[in-house]
Amino acid sequence: MTWDTLWLDVHLATSDPERISGEDGFGCIRNGALAVQDGKIAWVGAMEDLPAPAHTLARELRHGQGLWMTPGLVDAHTHVVFGGDRSAEFSLRLHGVSYEEIARQGGGILSTVRATRDATEEELLHKAIPRVQEMIASGTTAIEVKSGYGLRTSDELKQLRVARELARRLPVHVHTTFLGAHALPEEYVGRADEYIRHLSEEMLPCLMAENLVDSLDVFCENIAFSTEQAEKLFSRAQELKLPVRIHADQLSASGGGLLAARYGALSADHLEYVNEDAVSCMAQAGTVAMLLPGAFYFIRESKVPPINLFRHYGVPMGLATDCNPGTSPILSLPGVMNMACTLFRMTPEETFRAVTTVGARALGLEQNLGMLKPGCQADMALWDMAGPHELSYWIGGRKPRGVIFGGRVVVDPQNCALSPAV
């Protein structure tokens, strides 16, 4: 067989568990090569182990000139499709105005709901595209996109259609999540149980009928929805064979982590206040602890997630931007990696796996994304760095020299210093 493309002279940080050891938490292959066939990785190894002379193996040869190649990064928790702007709230809070007062003045999450409802589908798409382009330029090739700023059927449909359209317009995989239980809309004030029934019996089946939902999420917290209300939605999702995830234990020990384990959730997200019993159950269920240091930083939280408990019980730790207008206005996963090292004391190796293999696992896509391994999607990023540890070093993150999606270079090929081999 002749491969489509063969990359030469690249150092590979594969994130392949079979290559990770106690000494090497990145799964590195120095002076490596990687072959692509039909948009998938066909061969990975050292250049000296190529089965034949390079020029006989592929229709196109690419020289990486000693750059580092990693899997494309996976951002498994975002709210990147939304209307309006809440940057002024940041200034108000720093001038001493409380969140409650901002909400009384018409701000807060319901202001984003109103702006999202007022926006057309095309307007939401026009605003979301530059955000996702910036994510891609930072090395991200797969994102999860939540609804939850519509809170009524027509507007949740609108958000999720935009999410699907992003995958058609841009070189990025998109996993869609229905988060109708994000906040209680104004028209249901005092009727939370009725709203949950509406989500379960009317809204969710409608969205699924249009093939717009890949998973279901609930904001389970004292200021949002109870574990009992979340469980009603989880039971309905289970009937529909829809994977679940949950915003859990962010502001209080609300029991969301334990509920996630009981239902085998793909991930439980935030988890600042999760307890040891829940962590143990999450380990047995295989639920990812999706940590979101952007929100922790932005709202100046002081309760650090129990990193050592996750390590002790073997709970896989993921990282994501949580990109949203109210509590985590960040688009760079490398920036999040730095925050996780600095604020949570995670190691560079842990943060690397968190945005590659573990991020893919949190989307149920661990067989296809997040690794440089034969059979996986040929989604990669090229970095000019001393080693993969450097990804979590730069404050604010850094950008790759190039991004490859489905085997095709899609970001700044002229700056990658790549040229056909001679």
Short mmCIF file of C-alpha atoms in Angstrom, two decimals, residues 53-248:
data_model
loop_
_atom_site.label_atom_id
_atom_site.label_comp_id
_atom_site.label_asym_id
_atom_site.label_seq_id
_atom_site.Cartn_x
_atom_site.Cartn_y
_atom_site.Cartn_z
CA PRO A 53 12.67 3.94 2.09
CA ALA A 54 10.38 6.91 2.76
CA HIS A 55 10.03 8.00 -0.87
CA THR A 56 8.54 4.58 -1.77
CA LEU A 57 5.91 4.65 0.98
CA ALA A 58 3.71 7.71 0.36
CA ARG A 59 2.40 9.95 -2.37
CA GLU A 60 3.33 13.02 -0.32
CA LEU A 61 6.22 13.43 2.12
CA ARG A 62 6.22 16.18 4.73
CA HIS A 63 9.27 17.24 6.73
CA GLY A 64 8.45 18.38 10.26
CA GLN A 65 11.96 19.79 10.74
CA GLY A 66 12.19 18.64 14.35
CA LEU A 67 8.86 20.05 15.55
CA TRP A 68 6.81 18.22 18.15
CA MET A 69 3.60 16.56 16.97
CA THR A 70 0.75 15.91 19.41
CA PRO A 71 -2.80 14.69 18.98
CA GLY A 72 -5.26 17.46 18.24
CA LEU A 73 -6.53 18.72 21.58
CA VAL A 74 -10.02 17.82 22.82
CA ASP A 75 -12.13 20.46 24.61
CA ALA A 76 -14.87 18.40 26.25
CA HIS A 77 -16.86 21.16 27.99
CA THR A 78 -17.83 24.40 26.25
CA HIS A 79 -20.79 26.78 26.00
CA VAL A 80 -19.34 28.43 22.91
CA VAL A 81 -22.67 29.16 21.14
CA PHE A 82 -24.39 32.10 22.84
CA GLY A 83 -25.80 35.53 22.18
CA GLY A 84 -25.02 38.86 23.76
CA ASP A 85 -22.07 40.06 25.81
CA ARG A 86 -21.42 40.04 29.56
CA SER A 87 -17.99 41.63 29.71
CA ALA A 88 -19.42 44.68 31.50
CA GLU A 89 -20.43 42.42 34.41
CA PHE A 90 -16.75 41.69 35.02
CA SER A 91 -16.11 45.40 35.56
CA LEU A 92 -19.19 45.78 37.76
CA ARG A 93 -18.09 42.93 40.04
CA LEU A 94 -14.64 44.50 40.40
CA HIS A 95 -16.35 47.73 41.42
CA GLY A 96 -18.08 45.87 44.23
CA VAL A 97 -21.47 45.10 42.69
CA SER A 98 -22.68 41.67 43.82
CA TYR A 99 -23.81 38.93 41.45
CA GLU A 100 -27.29 39.16 42.97
CA GLU A 101 -27.50 42.88 42.26
CA ILE A 102 -26.25 42.34 38.71
CA ALA A 103 -29.00 39.75 38.24
CA ARG A 104 -31.61 42.18 39.61
CA GLN A 105 -30.37 44.71 37.05
CA GLY A 106 -31.05 42.21 34.28
CA GLY A 107 -27.61 40.58 34.11
CA GLY A 108 -26.43 37.06 34.87
CA ILE A 109 -27.23 33.89 32.97
CA LEU A 110 -30.78 34.96 32.12
CA SER A 111 -29.38 37.96 30.27
CA THR A 112 -27.52 35.53 28.01
CA VAL A 113 -30.76 33.58 27.63
CA ARG A 114 -32.60 36.70 26.51
CA ALA A 115 -29.82 37.65 24.08
CA THR A 116 -29.68 34.12 22.67
CA ARG A 117 -33.43 34.03 22.20
CA ASP A 118 -33.33 37.40 20.42
CA ALA A 119 -30.52 36.34 18.06
CA THR A 120 -31.16 34.59 14.77
CA GLU A 121 -29.51 31.30 13.94
CA GLU A 122 -27.24 33.07 11.47
CA GLU A 123 -26.26 35.68 14.05
CA LEU A 124 -25.34 33.00 16.59
CA LEU A 125 -23.28 31.19 13.96
CA HIS A 126 -21.54 34.43 12.92
CA LYS A 127 -20.51 35.04 16.55
CA ALA A 128 -19.51 31.44 17.28
CA ILE A 129 -17.28 30.88 14.23
CA PRO A 130 -14.46 33.26 15.33
CA ARG A 131 -14.48 31.73 18.83
CA VAL A 132 -14.08 28.22 17.45
CA GLN A 133 -11.50 29.39 14.91
CA GLU A 134 -9.45 30.72 17.84
CA MET A 135 -9.80 27.34 19.58
CA ILE A 136 -8.57 25.56 16.46
CA ALA A 137 -5.66 28.01 16.16
CA SER A 138 -4.71 26.98 19.71
CA GLY A 139 -4.49 23.31 18.73
CA THR A 140 -8.04 22.11 19.41
CA THR A 141 -9.60 19.75 16.87
CA ALA A 142 -12.62 18.44 18.81
CA ILE A 143 -15.10 20.29 21.03
CA GLU A 144 -18.22 19.61 23.00
CA VAL A 145 -20.89 22.30 22.57
CA LYS A 146 -23.75 22.66 25.06
CA SER A 147 -27.12 24.25 24.59
CA GLY A 148 -28.76 25.78 27.67
CA TYR A 149 -29.06 29.45 26.72
CA GLY A 150 -32.39 28.98 24.95
CA LEU A 151 -34.43 27.14 27.60
CA ARG A 152 -37.36 26.74 25.26
CA THR A 153 -37.67 24.33 22.37
CA SER A 154 -37.25 26.74 19.45
CA ASP A 155 -34.15 28.34 20.92
CA GLU A 156 -32.51 25.12 22.12
CA LEU A 157 -33.04 23.85 18.56
CA LYS A 158 -31.38 27.02 17.28
CA GLN A 159 -28.30 26.59 19.47
CA LEU A 160 -27.83 22.93 18.60
CA ARG A 161 -28.31 23.52 14.88
CA VAL A 162 -25.56 26.13 15.05
CA ALA A 163 -23.33 23.61 16.86
CA ARG A 164 -23.87 21.06 14.08
CA GLU A 165 -23.20 23.75 11.45
CA LEU A 166 -19.86 24.59 13.08
CA ALA A 167 -18.67 21.07 12.25
CA ARG A 168 -19.71 21.58 8.63
CA ARG A 169 -18.05 24.98 8.29
CA LEU A 170 -14.82 24.42 10.25
CA PRO A 171 -12.16 21.70 10.62
CA VAL A 172 -13.36 20.49 14.01
CA HIS A 173 -15.32 17.57 15.45
CA VAL A 174 -18.38 18.70 17.41
CA HIS A 175 -20.16 16.69 20.12
CA THR A 176 -23.50 18.30 21.05
CA THR A 177 -24.96 18.27 24.55
CA PHE A 178 -28.50 19.19 25.56
CA LEU A 179 -28.36 21.37 28.69
CA GLY A 180 -31.96 22.47 28.96
CA ALA A 181 -31.58 22.08 32.74
CA HIS A 182 -29.06 24.92 32.91
CA ALA A 183 -31.25 27.50 34.63
CA LEU A 184 -34.93 27.99 35.33
CA PRO A 185 -36.39 30.25 32.63
CA GLU A 186 -38.38 33.27 33.76
CA GLU A 187 -41.65 31.80 32.48
CA TYR A 188 -41.25 28.81 34.83
CA VAL A 189 -40.34 30.67 38.04
CA GLY A 190 -41.72 28.70 40.98
CA ARG A 191 -42.45 25.69 38.75
CA ALA A 192 -39.11 23.88 38.50
CA ASP A 193 -40.60 20.37 38.59
CA GLU A 194 -42.99 21.30 35.80
CA TYR A 195 -40.05 22.59 33.75
CA ILE A 196 -38.16 19.32 34.26
CA ARG A 197 -41.24 17.40 33.02
CA HIS A 198 -41.36 19.69 29.98
CA LEU A 199 -37.70 19.00 29.22
CA SER A 200 -38.16 15.26 29.62
CA GLU A 201 -41.45 14.73 27.84
CA GLU A 202 -41.46 17.40 25.15
CA MET A 203 -38.18 19.19 24.51
CA LEU A 204 -35.70 16.31 24.60
CA PRO A 205 -37.67 14.01 22.25
CA CYS A 206 -38.11 16.91 19.81
CA LEU A 207 -34.38 17.66 19.72
CA MET A 208 -33.47 14.01 19.36
CA ALA A 209 -35.91 13.62 16.47
CA GLU A 210 -33.76 16.12 14.56
CA ASN A 211 -30.55 14.22 15.46
CA LEU A 212 -29.17 17.20 17.33
CA VAL A 213 -28.22 15.62 20.66
CA ASP A 214 -25.21 13.42 21.47
CA SER A 215 -25.51 13.61 25.27
CA LEU A 216 -27.51 15.22 28.09
CA ASP A 217 -26.24 17.49 30.87
CA VAL A 218 -27.79 18.96 34.04
CA PHE A 219 -26.57 21.81 36.24
CA CYS A 220 -27.01 20.12 39.62
CA GLU A 221 -26.44 22.72 42.32
CA ASN A 222 -28.22 24.57 45.13
CA ILE A 223 -28.75 27.54 42.80
CA ALA A 224 -29.94 25.37 39.91
CA PHE A 225 -31.52 21.88 39.97
CA SER A 226 -31.64 19.24 42.69
CA THR A 227 -30.32 15.69 42.46
CA GLU A 228 -33.93 14.47 42.39
CA GLN A 229 -34.72 16.68 39.41
CA ALA A 230 -31.47 15.69 37.69
CA GLU A 231 -32.26 12.02 38.23
CA LYS A 232 -35.60 12.38 36.47
CA LEU A 233 -33.79 13.64 33.38
CA PHE A 234 -31.10 10.96 33.68
CA SER A 235 -33.77 8.25 33.83
CA ARG A 236 -35.37 9.64 30.70
CA ALA A 237 -31.99 9.80 28.94
CA GLN A 238 -31.34 6.19 29.96
CA GLU A 239 -34.64 5.16 28.34
CA LEU A 240 -33.53 6.93 25.16
CA LYS A 241 -30.03 5.37 25.34
CA LEU A 242 -28.50 8.84 25.55
CA PRO A 243 -25.20 9.30 27.44
CA VAL A 244 -25.25 11.74 30.35
CA ARG A 245 -22.87 14.17 32.04
CA ILE A 246 -23.39 16.63 34.88
CA HIS A 247 -22.28 19.99 36.31
CA ALA A 248 -21.60 18.68 39.80
#
